[in-house]
Each structure stands twice: as structure tokens, then as C-alpha cells.
JSON list of C-alpha atoms in Angstrom, two decimals:
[
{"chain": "A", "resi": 44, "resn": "UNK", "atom": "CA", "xyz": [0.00, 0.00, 0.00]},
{"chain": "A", "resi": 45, "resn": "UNK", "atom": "CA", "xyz": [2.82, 2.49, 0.88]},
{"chain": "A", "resi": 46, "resn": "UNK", "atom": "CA", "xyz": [4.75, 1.53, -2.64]},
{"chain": "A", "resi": 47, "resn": "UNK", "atom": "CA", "xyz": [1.47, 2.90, -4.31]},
{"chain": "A", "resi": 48, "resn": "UNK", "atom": "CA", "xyz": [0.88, 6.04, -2.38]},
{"chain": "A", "resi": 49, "resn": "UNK", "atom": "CA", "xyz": [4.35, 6.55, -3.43]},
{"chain": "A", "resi": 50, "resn": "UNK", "atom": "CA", "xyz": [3.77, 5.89, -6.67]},
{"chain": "A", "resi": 51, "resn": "UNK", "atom": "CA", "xyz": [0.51, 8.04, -7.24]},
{"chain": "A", "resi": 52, "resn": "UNK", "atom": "CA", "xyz": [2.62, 11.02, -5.67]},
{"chain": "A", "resi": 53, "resn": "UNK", "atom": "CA", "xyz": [5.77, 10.60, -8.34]},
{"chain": "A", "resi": 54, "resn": "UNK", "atom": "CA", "xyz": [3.37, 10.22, -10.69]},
{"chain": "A", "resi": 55, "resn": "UNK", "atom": "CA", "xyz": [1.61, 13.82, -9.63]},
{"chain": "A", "resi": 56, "resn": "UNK", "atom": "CA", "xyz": [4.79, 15.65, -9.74]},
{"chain": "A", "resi": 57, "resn": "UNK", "atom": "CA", "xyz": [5.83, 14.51, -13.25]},
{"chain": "A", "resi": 58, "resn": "UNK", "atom": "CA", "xyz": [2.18, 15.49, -14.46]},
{"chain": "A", "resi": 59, "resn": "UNK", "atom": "CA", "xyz": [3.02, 18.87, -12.70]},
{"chain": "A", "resi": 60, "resn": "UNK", "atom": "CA", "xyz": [6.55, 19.26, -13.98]},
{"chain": "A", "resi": 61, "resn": "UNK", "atom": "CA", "xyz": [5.09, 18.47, -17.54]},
{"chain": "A", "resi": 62, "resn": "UNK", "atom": "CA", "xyz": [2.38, 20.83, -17.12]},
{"chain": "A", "resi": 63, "resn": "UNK", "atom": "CA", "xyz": [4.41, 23.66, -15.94]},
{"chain": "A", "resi": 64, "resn": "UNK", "atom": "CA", "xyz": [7.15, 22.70, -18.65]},
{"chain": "A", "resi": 65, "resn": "UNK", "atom": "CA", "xyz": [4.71, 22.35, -21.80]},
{"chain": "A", "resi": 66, "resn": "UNK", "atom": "CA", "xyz": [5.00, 25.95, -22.49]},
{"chain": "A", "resi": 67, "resn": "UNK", "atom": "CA", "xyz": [8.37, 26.32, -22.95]},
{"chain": "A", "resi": 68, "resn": "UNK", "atom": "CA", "xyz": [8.48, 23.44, -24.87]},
{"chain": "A", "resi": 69, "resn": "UNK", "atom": "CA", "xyz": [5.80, 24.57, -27.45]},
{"chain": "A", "resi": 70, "resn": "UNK", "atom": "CA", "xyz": [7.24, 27.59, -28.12]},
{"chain": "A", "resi": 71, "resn": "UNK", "atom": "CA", "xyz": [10.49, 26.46, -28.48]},
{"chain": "A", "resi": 72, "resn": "UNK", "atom": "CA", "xyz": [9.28, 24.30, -31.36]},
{"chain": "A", "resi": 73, "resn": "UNK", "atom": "CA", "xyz": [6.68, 26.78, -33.10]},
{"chain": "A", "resi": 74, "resn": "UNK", "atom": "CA", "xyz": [10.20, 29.54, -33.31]},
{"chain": "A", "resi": 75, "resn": "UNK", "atom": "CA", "xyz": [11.05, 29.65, -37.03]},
{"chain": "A", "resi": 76, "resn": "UNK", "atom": "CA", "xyz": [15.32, 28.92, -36.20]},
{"chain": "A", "resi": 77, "resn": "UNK", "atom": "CA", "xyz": [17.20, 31.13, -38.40]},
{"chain": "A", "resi": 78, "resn": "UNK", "atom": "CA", "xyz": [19.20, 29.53, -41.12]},
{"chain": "A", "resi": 79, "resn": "UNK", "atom": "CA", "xyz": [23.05, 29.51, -40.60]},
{"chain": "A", "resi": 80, "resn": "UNK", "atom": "CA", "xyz": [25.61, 31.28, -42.95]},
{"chain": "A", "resi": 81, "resn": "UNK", "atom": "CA", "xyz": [26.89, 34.47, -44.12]},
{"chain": "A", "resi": 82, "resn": "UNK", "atom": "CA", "xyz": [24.39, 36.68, -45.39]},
{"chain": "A", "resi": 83, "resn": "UNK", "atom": "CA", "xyz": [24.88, 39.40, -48.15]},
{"chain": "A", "resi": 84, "resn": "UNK", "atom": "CA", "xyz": [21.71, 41.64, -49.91]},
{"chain": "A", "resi": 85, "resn": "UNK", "atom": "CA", "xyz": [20.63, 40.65, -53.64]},
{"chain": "A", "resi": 86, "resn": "UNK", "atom": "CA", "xyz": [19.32, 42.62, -55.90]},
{"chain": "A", "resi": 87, "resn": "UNK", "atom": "CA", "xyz": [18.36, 42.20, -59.87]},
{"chain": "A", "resi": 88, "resn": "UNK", "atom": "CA", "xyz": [16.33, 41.46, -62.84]},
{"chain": "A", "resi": 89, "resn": "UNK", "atom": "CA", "xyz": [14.96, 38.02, -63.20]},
{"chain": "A", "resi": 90, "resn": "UNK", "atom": "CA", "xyz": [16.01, 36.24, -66.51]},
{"chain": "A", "resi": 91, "resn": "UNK", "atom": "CA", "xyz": [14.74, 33.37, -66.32]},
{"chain": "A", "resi": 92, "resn": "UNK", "atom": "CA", "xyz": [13.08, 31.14, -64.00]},
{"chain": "A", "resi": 93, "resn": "UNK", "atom": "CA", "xyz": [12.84, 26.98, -63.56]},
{"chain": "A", "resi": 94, "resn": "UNK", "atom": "CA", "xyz": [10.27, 25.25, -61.37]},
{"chain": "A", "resi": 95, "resn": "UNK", "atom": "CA", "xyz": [11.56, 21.89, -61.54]},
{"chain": "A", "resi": 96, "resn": "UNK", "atom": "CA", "xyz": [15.04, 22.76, -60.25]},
{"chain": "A", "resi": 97, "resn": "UNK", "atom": "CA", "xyz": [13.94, 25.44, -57.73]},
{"chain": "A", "resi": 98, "resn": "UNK", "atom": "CA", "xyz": [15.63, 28.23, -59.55]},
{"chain": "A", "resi": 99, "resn": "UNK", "atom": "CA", "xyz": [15.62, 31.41, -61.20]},
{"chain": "A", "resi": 100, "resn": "UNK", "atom": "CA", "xyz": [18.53, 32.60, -63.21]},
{"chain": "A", "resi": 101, "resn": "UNK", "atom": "CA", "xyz": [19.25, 36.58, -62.31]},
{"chain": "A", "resi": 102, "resn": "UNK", "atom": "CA", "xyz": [20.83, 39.12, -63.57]},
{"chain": "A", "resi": 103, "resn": "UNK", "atom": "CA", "xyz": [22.26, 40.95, -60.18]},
{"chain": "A", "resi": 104, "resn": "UNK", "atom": "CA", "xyz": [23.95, 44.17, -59.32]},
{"chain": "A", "resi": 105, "resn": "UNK", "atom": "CA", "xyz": [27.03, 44.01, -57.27]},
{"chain": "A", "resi": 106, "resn": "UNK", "atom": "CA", "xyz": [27.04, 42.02, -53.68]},
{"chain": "A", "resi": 107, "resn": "UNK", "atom": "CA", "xyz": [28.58, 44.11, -51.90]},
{"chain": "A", "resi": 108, "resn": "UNK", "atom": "CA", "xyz": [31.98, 42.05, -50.10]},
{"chain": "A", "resi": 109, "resn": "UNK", "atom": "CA", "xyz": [31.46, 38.90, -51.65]},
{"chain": "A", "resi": 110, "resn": "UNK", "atom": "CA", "xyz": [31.04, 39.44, -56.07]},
{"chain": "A", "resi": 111, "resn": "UNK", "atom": "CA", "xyz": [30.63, 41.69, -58.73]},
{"chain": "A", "resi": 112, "resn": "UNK", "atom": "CA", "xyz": [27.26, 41.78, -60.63]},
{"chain": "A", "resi": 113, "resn": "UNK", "atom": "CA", "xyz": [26.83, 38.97, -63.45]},
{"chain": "A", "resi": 114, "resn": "UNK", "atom": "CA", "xyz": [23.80, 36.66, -64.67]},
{"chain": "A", "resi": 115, "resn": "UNK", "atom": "CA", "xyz": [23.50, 33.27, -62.84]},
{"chain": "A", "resi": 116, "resn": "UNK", "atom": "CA", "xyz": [20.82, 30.99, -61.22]},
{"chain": "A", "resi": 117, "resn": "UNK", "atom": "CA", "xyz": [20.53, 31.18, -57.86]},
{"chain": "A", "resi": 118, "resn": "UNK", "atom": "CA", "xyz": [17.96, 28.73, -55.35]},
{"chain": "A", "resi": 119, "resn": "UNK", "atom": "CA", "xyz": [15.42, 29.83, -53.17]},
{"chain": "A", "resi": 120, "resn": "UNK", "atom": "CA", "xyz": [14.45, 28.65, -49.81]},
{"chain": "A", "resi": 121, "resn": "UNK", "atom": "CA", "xyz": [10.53, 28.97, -50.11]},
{"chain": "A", "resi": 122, "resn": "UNK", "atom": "CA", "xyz": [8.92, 27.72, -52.91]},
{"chain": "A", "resi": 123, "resn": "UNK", "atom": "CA", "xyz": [6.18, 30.80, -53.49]},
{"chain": "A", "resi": 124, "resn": "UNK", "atom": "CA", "xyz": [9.02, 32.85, -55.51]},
{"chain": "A", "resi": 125, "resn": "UNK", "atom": "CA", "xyz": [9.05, 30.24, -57.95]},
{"chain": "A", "resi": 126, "resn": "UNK", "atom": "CA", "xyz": [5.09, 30.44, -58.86]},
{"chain": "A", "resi": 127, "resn": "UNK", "atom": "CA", "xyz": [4.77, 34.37, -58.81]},
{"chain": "A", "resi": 128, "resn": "UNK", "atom": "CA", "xyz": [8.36, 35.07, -60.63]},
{"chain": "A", "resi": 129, "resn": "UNK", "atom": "CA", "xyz": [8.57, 35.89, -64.42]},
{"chain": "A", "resi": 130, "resn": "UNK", "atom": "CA", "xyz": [11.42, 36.93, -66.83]},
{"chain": "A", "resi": 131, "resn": "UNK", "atom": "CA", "xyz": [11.57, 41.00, -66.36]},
{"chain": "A", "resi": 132, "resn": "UNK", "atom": "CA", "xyz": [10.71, 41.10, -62.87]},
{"chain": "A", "resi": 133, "resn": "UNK", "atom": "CA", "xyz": [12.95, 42.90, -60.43]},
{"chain": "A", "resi": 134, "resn": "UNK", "atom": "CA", "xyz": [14.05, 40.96, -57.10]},
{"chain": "A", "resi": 135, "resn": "UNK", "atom": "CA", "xyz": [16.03, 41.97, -53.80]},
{"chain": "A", "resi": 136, "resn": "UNK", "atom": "CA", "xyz": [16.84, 39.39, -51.32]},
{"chain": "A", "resi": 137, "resn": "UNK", "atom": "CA", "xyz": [19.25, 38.20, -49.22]},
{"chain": "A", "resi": 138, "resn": "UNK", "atom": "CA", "xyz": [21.56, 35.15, -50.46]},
{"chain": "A", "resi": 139, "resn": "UNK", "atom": "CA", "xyz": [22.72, 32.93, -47.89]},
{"chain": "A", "resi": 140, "resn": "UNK", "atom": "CA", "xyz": [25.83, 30.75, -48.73]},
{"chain": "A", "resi": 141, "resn": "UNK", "atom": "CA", "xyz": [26.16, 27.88, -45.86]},
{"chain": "A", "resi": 142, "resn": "UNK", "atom": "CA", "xyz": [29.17, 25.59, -46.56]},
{"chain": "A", "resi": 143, "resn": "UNK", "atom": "CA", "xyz": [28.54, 24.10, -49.94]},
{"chain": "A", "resi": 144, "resn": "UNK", "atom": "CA", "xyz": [25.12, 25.75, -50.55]},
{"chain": "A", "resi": 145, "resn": "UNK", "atom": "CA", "xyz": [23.71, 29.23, -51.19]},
{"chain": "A", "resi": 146, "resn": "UNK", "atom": "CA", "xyz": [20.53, 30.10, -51.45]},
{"chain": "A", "resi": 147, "resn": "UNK", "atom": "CA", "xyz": [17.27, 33.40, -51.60]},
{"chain": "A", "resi": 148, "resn": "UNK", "atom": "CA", "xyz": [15.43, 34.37, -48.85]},
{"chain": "A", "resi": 149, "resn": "UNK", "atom": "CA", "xyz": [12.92, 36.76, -47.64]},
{"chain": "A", "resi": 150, "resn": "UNK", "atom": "CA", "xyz": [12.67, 37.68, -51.60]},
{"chain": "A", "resi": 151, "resn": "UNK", "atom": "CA", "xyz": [10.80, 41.08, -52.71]},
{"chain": "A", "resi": 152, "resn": "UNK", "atom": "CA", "xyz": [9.23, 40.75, -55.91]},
{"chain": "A", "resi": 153, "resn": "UNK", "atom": "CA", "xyz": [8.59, 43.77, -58.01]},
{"chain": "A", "resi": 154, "resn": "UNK", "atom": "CA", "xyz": [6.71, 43.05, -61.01]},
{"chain": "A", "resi": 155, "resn": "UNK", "atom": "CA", "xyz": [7.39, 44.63, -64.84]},
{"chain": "A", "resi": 156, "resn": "UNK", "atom": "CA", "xyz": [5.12, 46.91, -65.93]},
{"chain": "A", "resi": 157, "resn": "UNK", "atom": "CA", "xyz": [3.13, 46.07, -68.78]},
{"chain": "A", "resi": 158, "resn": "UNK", "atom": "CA", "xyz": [4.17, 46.42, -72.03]},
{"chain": "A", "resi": 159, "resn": "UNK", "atom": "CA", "xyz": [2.38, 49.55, -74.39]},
{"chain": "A", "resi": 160, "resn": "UNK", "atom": "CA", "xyz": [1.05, 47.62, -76.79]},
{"chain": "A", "resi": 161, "resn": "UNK", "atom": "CA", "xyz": [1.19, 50.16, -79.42]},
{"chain": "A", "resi": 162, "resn": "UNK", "atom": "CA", "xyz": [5.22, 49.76, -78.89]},
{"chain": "A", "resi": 163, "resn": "UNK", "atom": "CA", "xyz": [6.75, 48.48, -81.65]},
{"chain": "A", "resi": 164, "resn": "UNK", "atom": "CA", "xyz": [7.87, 44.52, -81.99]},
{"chain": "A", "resi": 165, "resn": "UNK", "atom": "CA", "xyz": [11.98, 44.25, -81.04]},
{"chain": "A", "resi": 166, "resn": "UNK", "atom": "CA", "xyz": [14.83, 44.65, -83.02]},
{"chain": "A", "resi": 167, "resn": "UNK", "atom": "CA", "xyz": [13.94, 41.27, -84.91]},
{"chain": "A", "resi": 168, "resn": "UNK", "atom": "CA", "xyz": [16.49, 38.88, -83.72]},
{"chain": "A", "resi": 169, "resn": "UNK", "atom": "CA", "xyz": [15.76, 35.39, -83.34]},
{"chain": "A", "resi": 170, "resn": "UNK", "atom": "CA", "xyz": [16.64, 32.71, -80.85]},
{"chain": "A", "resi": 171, "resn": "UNK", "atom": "CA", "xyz": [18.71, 29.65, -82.14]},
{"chain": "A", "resi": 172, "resn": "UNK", "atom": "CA", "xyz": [16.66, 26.47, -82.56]},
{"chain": "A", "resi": 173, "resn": "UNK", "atom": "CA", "xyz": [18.13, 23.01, -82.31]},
{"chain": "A", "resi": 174, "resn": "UNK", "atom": "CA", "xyz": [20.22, 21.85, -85.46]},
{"chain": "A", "resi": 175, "resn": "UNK", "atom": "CA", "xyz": [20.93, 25.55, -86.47]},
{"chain": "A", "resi": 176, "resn": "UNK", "atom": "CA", "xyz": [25.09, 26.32, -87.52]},
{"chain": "A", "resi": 177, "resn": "UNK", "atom": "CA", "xyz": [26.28, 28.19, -84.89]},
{"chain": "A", "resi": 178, "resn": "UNK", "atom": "CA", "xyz": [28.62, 30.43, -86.35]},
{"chain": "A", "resi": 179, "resn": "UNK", "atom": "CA", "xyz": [32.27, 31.26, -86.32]},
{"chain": "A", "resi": 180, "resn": "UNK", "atom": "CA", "xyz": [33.30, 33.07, -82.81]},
{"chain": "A", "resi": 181, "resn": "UNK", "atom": "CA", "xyz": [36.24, 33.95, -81.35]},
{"chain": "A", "resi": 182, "resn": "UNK", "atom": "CA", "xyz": [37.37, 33.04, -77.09]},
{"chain": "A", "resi": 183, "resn": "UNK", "atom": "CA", "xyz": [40.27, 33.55, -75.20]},
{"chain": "A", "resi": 184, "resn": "UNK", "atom": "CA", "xyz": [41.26, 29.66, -73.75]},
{"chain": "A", "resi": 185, "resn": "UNK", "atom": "CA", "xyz": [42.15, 28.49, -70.33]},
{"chain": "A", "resi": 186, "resn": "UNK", "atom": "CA", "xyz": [45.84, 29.16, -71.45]},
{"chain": "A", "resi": 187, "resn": "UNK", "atom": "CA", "xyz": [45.23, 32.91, -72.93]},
{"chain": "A", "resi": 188, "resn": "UNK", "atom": "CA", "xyz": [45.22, 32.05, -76.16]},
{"chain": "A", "resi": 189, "resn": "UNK", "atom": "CA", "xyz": [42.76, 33.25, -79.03]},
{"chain": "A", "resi": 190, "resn": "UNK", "atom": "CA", "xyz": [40.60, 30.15, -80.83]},
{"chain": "A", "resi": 191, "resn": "UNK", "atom": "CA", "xyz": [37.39, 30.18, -83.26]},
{"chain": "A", "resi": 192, "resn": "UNK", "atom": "CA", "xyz": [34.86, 27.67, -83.36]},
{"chain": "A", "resi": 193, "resn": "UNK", "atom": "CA", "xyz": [35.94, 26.95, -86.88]},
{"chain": "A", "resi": 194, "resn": "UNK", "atom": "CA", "xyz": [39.64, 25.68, -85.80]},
{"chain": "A", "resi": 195, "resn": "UNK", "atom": "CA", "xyz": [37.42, 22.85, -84.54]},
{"chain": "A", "resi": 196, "resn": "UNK", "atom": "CA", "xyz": [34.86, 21.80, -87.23]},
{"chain": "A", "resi": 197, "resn": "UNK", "atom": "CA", "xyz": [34.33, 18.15, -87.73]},
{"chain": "A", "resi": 198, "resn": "UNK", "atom": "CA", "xyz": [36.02, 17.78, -84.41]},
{"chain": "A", "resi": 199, "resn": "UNK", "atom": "CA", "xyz": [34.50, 16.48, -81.05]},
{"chain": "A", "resi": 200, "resn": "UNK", "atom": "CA", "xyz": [34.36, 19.73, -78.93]},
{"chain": "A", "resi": 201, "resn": "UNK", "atom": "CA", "xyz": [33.53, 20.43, -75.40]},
{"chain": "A", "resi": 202, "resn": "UNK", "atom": "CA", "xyz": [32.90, 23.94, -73.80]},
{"chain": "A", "resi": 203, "resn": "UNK", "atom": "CA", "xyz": [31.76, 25.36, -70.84]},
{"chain": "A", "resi": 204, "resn": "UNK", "atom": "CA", "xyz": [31.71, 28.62, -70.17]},
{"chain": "A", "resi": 205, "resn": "UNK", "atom": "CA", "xyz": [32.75, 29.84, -65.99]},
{"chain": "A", "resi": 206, "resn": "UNK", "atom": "CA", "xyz": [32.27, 32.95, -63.58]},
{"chain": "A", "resi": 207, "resn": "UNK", "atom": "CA", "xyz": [35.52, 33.42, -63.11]},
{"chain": "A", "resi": 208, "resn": "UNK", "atom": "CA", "xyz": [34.98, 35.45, -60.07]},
{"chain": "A", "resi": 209, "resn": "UNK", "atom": "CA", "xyz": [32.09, 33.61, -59.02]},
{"chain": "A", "resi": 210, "resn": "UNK", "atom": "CA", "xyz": [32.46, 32.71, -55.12]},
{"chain": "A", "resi": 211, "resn": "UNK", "atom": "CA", "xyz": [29.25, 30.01, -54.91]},
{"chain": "A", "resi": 212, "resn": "UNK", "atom": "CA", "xyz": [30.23, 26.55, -53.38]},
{"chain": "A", "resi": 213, "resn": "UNK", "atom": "CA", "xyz": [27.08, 24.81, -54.85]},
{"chain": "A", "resi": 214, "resn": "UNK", "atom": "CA", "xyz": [28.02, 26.07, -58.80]},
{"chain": "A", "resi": 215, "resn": "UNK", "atom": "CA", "xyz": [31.34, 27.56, -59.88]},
{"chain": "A", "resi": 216, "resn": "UNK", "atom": "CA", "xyz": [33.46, 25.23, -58.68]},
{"chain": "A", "resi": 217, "resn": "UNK", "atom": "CA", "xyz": [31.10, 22.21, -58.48]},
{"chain": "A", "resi": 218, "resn": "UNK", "atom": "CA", "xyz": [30.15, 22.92, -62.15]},
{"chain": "A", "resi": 219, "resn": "UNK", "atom": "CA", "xyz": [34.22, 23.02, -63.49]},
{"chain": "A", "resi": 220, "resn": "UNK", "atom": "CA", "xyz": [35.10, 19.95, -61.63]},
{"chain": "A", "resi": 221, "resn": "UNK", "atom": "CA", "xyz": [32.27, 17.87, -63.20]},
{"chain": "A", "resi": 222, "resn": "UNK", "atom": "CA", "xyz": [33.04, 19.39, -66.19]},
{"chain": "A", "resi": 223, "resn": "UNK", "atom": "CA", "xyz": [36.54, 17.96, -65.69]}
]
């Protein structure tokens, strides 16, 4: 009889302690935890965007202490960017790059306004379609030395083109040693 009056009062005081502790434990879990990583503001024009991979390729303005504006994909965090962005829109954000990842958040869309449609059609160039020549062009190689595309006709002929000041762990890099 004594073991159970024992029992029933343990058994109180852990119902208490829960009790008492359940609200610090709730609101621990509800707290969005902020992501690691360094942190730098993003702004640009939105080139491009792809649903499937979670990305949106952007043409951005300097990042201040981390790269100089170019055109490149970046991920987002959320997936509601990805369903309201279109090519022309304008974006500022803040890209966080965490080890071998980077990534948008908190982005701020602002959309392009409407074309006039009295405006007149562009300056009538057309996109390349599959099977097209490309033409002749002139690079610089890896060693600094001019080339054209036609050096290499009816030859087997990779390229890739590189930031070369591009500081992202998850593409720069990643992308030139799989090229390799």
C-alpha cells in the first residue's frame, strides 16, 4: 500500500513538472530557427526562371563584399518565388551561402510593368533552334590564347563557359570539376 501512495505522488509531480514545462516546450518548437551562414543583400532582374530545379537565373547588381554583378541561377528557400516570378521582374533578397550551398530568402518581388502595346515589336532577332550552324566566334582559352569555333569543325568539342569570379560553393566550382 505504501509503494502505491508513493507511486501516485511521483506520478503527480511529473504530471506537474510536464504541465508547468509544456510551455516552454511549445514555443520552443513553433520559433522559425534562423538559417546559418553568411548573409549578403541581392538585388536584380529576373532572366529566367525553372520550377523543376527550384531556380531562377538573375541578372544581379554588385554584392557588396562577396562578387561583382553577373547573370547566374541562384535557389530559393521557399517555394512561393518560384510560382509568382517571371522573366523582367525585379528581385532583392538576401543570399545565404552555408558551406557548400547558397541560397534566396525573404525575396521582394517587383513586377514589370506592362508592355504599351502600341510599342513596336523588337529589333527582330531570333533565338537559335536546335540543329541551327552556330557560327564562327572567337574566345580567349584556359591558357590565354585566341581560338574560333571553326579551328574545330568536324572535331569532337567540349565547352563550358565559368564565372571566373564567381564565389558560390554549390556552382562555380562544383560545375568546373564535373566538367573535368
Amino acid at each position: 500500500m505504501r509503494t502505491f501512495q508513493n507511486l501516485r505522488t511521483i506520478n503527480r509531480a511529473v504530471i506537474l513538472l510536464l504541465v508547468a514545462l509544456l510551455p516552454a516546450f511549445l514555443s520552443t518548437g513553433c520559433r522559425k530557427q534562423p538559417s546559418t551562414g553568411r548573409r549578403y543583400e541581392l538585388s536584380g532582374k529576373v532572366v529566367s526562371v525553372d520550377k523543376t530545379n527550384r531556380t531562377a537565373t538573375i541578372a544581379h547588381e554588385d554584392i557588396k563584399g562577396y562578387m561583382p554583378g553577373m547573370t547566374m541561377e541562384f535557389r530559393f528557400k521557399d517555394d512561393w518565388p518560384l510560382a509568382v516570378l517571371v522573366p523582367g521582374d525585379q528581385i532583392t533578397g538576401t543570399l545565404v551561402v552555408d558551406g557548400i550551398s547558397s541560397w534566396i530568402e525573404e525575396p521582394v518581388i517587383a513586377k514589370e510593368a506592362v508592355a504599351d502595346p502600341d510599342a513596336k515589336a523588337g529589333d527582330g532577332l531570333a533565338e537559335p533552334r536546335a540543329g541551327d550552324e552556330v557560327p564562327d566566334f572567337q574566345l580567349v582559352n584556359q591558357d590565354g590564347k585566341q581560338i574560333h569555333l571553326a579551328q574545330y569543325r568536324g572535331k569532337t568539342l567540349l565547352i563550358t563557359f565559368v564565372y571566373t569570379r564567381c564565389p558560390l560553393p554549390d556552382y562555380c566550382t562544383l560545375m568546373s570539376n564535373n566538367f573535368h
